[in-house]
Short mmCIF file of N, CA and C in Angstrom, two decimals:
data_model
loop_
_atom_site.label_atom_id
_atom_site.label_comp_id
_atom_site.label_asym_id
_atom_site.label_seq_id
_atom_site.Cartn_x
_atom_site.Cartn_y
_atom_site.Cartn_z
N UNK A 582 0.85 -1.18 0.00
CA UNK A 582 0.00 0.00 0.00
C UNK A 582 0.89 1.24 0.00
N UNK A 583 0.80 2.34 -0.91
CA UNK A 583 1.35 3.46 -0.92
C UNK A 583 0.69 4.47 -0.65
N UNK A 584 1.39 5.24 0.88
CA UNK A 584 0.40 6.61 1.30
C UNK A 584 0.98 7.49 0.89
N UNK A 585 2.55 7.77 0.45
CA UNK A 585 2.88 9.13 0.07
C UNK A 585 2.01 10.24 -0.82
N UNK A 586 2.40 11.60 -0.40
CA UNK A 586 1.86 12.71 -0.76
C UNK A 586 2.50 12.43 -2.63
N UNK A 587 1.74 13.24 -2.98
CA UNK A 587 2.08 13.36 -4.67
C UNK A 587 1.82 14.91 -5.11
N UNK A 588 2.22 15.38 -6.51
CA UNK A 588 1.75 16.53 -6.97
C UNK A 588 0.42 16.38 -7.29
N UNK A 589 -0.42 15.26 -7.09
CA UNK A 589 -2.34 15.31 -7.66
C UNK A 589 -2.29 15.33 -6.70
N UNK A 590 -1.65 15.08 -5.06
CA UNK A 590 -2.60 15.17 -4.18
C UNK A 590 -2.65 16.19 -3.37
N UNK A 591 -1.94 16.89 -3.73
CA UNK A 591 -1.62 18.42 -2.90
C UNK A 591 -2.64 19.52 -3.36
N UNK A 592 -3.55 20.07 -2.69
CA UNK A 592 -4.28 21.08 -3.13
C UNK A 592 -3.98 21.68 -4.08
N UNK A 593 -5.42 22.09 -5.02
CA UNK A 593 -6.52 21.66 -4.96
C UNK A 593 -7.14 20.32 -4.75
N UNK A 594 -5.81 19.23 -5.28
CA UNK A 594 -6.40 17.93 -5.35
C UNK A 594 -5.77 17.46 -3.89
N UNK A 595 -6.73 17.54 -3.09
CA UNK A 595 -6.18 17.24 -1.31
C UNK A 595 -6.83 15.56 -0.94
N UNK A 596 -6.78 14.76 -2.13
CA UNK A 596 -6.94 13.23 -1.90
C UNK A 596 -5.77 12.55 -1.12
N UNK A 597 -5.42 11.75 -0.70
CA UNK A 597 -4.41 10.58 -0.54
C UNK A 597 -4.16 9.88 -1.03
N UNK A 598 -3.11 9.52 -1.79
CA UNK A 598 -3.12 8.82 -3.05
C UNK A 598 -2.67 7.19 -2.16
N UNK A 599 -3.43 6.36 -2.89
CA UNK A 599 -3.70 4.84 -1.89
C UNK A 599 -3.42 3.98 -3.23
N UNK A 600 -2.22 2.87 -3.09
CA UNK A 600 -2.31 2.56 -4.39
C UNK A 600 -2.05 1.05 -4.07
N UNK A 601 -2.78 -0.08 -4.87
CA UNK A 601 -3.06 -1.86 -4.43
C UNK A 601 -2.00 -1.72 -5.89
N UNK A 602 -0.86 -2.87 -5.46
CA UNK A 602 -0.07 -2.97 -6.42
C UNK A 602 -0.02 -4.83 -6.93
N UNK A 603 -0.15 -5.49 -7.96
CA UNK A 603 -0.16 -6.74 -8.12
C UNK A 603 0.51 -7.18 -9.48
N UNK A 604 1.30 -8.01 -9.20
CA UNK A 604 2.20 -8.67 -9.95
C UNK A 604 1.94 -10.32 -10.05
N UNK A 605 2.53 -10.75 -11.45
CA UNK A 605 2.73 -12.00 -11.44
C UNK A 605 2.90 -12.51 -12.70
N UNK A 606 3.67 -13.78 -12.51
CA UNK A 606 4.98 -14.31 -13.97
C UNK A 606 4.32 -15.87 -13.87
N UNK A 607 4.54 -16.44 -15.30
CA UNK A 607 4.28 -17.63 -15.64
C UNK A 607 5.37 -17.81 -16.66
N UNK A 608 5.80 -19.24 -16.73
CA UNK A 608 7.17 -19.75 -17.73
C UNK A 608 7.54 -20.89 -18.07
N UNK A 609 6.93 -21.05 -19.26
CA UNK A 609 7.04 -22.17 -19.77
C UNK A 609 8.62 -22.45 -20.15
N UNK A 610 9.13 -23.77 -20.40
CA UNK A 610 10.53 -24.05 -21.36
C UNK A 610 10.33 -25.48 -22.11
N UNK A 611 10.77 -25.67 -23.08
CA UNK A 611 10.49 -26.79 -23.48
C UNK A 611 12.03 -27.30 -24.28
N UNK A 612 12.02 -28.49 -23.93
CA UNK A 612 13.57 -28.97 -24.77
C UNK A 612 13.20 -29.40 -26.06
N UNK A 613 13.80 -28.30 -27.41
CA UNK A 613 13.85 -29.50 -28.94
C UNK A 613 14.66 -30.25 -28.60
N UNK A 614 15.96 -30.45 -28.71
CA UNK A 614 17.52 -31.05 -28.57
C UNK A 614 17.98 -31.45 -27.08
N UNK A 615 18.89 -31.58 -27.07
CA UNK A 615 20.07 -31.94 -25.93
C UNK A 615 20.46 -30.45 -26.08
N UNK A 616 20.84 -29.56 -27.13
CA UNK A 616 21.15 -28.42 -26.55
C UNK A 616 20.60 -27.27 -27.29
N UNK A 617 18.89 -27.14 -27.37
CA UNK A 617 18.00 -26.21 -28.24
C UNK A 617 17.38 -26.35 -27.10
N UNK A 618 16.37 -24.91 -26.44
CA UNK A 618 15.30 -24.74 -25.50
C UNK A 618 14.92 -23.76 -25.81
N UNK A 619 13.27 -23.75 -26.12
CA UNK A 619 12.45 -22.81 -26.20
C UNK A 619 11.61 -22.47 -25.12
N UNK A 620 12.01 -20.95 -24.82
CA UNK A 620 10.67 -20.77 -23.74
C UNK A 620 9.67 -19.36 -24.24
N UNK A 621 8.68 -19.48 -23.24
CA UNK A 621 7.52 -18.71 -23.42
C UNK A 621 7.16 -18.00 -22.29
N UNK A 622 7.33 -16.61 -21.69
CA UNK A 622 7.42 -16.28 -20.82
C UNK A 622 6.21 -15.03 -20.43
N UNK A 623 5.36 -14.82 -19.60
CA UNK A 623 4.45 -13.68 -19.38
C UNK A 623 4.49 -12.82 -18.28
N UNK A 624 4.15 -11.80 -18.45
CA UNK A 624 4.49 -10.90 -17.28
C UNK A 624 2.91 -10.20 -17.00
N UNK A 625 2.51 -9.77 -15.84
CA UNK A 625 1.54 -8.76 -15.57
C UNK A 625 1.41 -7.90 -14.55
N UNK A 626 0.88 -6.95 -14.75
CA UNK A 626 1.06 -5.88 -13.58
C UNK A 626 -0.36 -5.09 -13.49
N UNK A 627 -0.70 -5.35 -12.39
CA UNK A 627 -2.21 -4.44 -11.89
C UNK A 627 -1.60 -3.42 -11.05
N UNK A 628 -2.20 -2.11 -11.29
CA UNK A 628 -1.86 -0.96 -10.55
C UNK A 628 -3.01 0.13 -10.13
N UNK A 629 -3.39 -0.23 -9.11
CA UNK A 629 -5.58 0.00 -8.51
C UNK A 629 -4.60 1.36 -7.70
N UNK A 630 -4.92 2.79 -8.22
CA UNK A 630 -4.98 3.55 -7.18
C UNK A 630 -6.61 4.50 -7.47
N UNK A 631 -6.69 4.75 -6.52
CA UNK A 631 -7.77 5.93 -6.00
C UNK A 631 -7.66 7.24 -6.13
N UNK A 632 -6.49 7.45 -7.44
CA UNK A 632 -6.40 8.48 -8.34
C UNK A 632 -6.28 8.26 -9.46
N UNK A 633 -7.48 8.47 -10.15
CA UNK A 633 -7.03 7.22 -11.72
C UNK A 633 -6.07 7.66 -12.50
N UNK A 634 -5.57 8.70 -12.66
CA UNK A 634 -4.41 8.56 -13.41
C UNK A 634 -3.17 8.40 -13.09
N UNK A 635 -3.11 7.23 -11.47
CA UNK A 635 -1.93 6.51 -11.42
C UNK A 635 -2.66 4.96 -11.78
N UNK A 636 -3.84 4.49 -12.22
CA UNK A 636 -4.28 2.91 -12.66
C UNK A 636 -3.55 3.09 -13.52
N UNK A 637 -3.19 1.46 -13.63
CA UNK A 637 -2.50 1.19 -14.84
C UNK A 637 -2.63 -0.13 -14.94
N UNK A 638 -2.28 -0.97 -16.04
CA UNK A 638 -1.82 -2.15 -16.58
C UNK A 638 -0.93 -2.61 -17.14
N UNK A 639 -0.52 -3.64 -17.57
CA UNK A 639 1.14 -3.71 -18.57
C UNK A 639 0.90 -5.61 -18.18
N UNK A 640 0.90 -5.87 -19.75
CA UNK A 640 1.16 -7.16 -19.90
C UNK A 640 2.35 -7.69 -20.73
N UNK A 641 3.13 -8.22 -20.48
CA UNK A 641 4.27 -8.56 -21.48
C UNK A 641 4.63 -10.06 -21.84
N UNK A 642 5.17 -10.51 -22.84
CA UNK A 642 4.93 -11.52 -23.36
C UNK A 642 6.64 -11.66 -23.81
N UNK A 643 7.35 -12.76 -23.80
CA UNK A 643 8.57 -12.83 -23.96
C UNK A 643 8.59 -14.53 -24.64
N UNK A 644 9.33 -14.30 -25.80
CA UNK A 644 9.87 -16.07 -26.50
C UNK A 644 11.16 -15.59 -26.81
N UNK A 645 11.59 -17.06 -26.18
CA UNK A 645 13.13 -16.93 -26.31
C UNK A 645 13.50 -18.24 -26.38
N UNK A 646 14.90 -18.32 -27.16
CA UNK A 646 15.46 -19.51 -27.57
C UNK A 646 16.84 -19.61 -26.94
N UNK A 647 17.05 -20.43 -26.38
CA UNK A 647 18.37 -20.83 -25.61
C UNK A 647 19.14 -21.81 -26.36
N UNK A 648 20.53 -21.64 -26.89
CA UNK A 648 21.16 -23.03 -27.26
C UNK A 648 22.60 -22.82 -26.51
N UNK A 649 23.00 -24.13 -26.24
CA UNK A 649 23.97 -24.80 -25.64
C UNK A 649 24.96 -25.34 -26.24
N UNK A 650 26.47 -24.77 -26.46
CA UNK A 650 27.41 -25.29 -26.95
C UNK A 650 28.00 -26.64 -26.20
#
């Protein structure tokens, strides 16, 4: 939970800016070879404040290939 003061919350705008922050990752890998690996990786981010123009979202998506000499 974030109580700090901000520039929206300082008069005129005399709110408290209150902000629920949530994260979380999922990650796949899969072996072609003995030394080829593919993975598939996701990212997300919830950002709930009670000043909407700190809400936010952000989803990210990552494929990547690993090989092994």
């Amino acid at each position: 939970l974030y109580d700090h003061p901000n520039s929206r919350s300082a008069p005129p705008f005399s709110t408290e800016r209150r902000d629920d922050f949530e994260r979380g990752t999922i990650e796949l890998s899969l072996p072609i070879d003995d030394t080829v690996r593919v993975s598939l990786k996701g990212d997300a981010v919830r950002s709930d404040s009670n000043i909407a123009a700190f809400d936010y979202r952000q989803n990210v998506v990552t494929l990547g290939l690993t090989v092994r000499l």
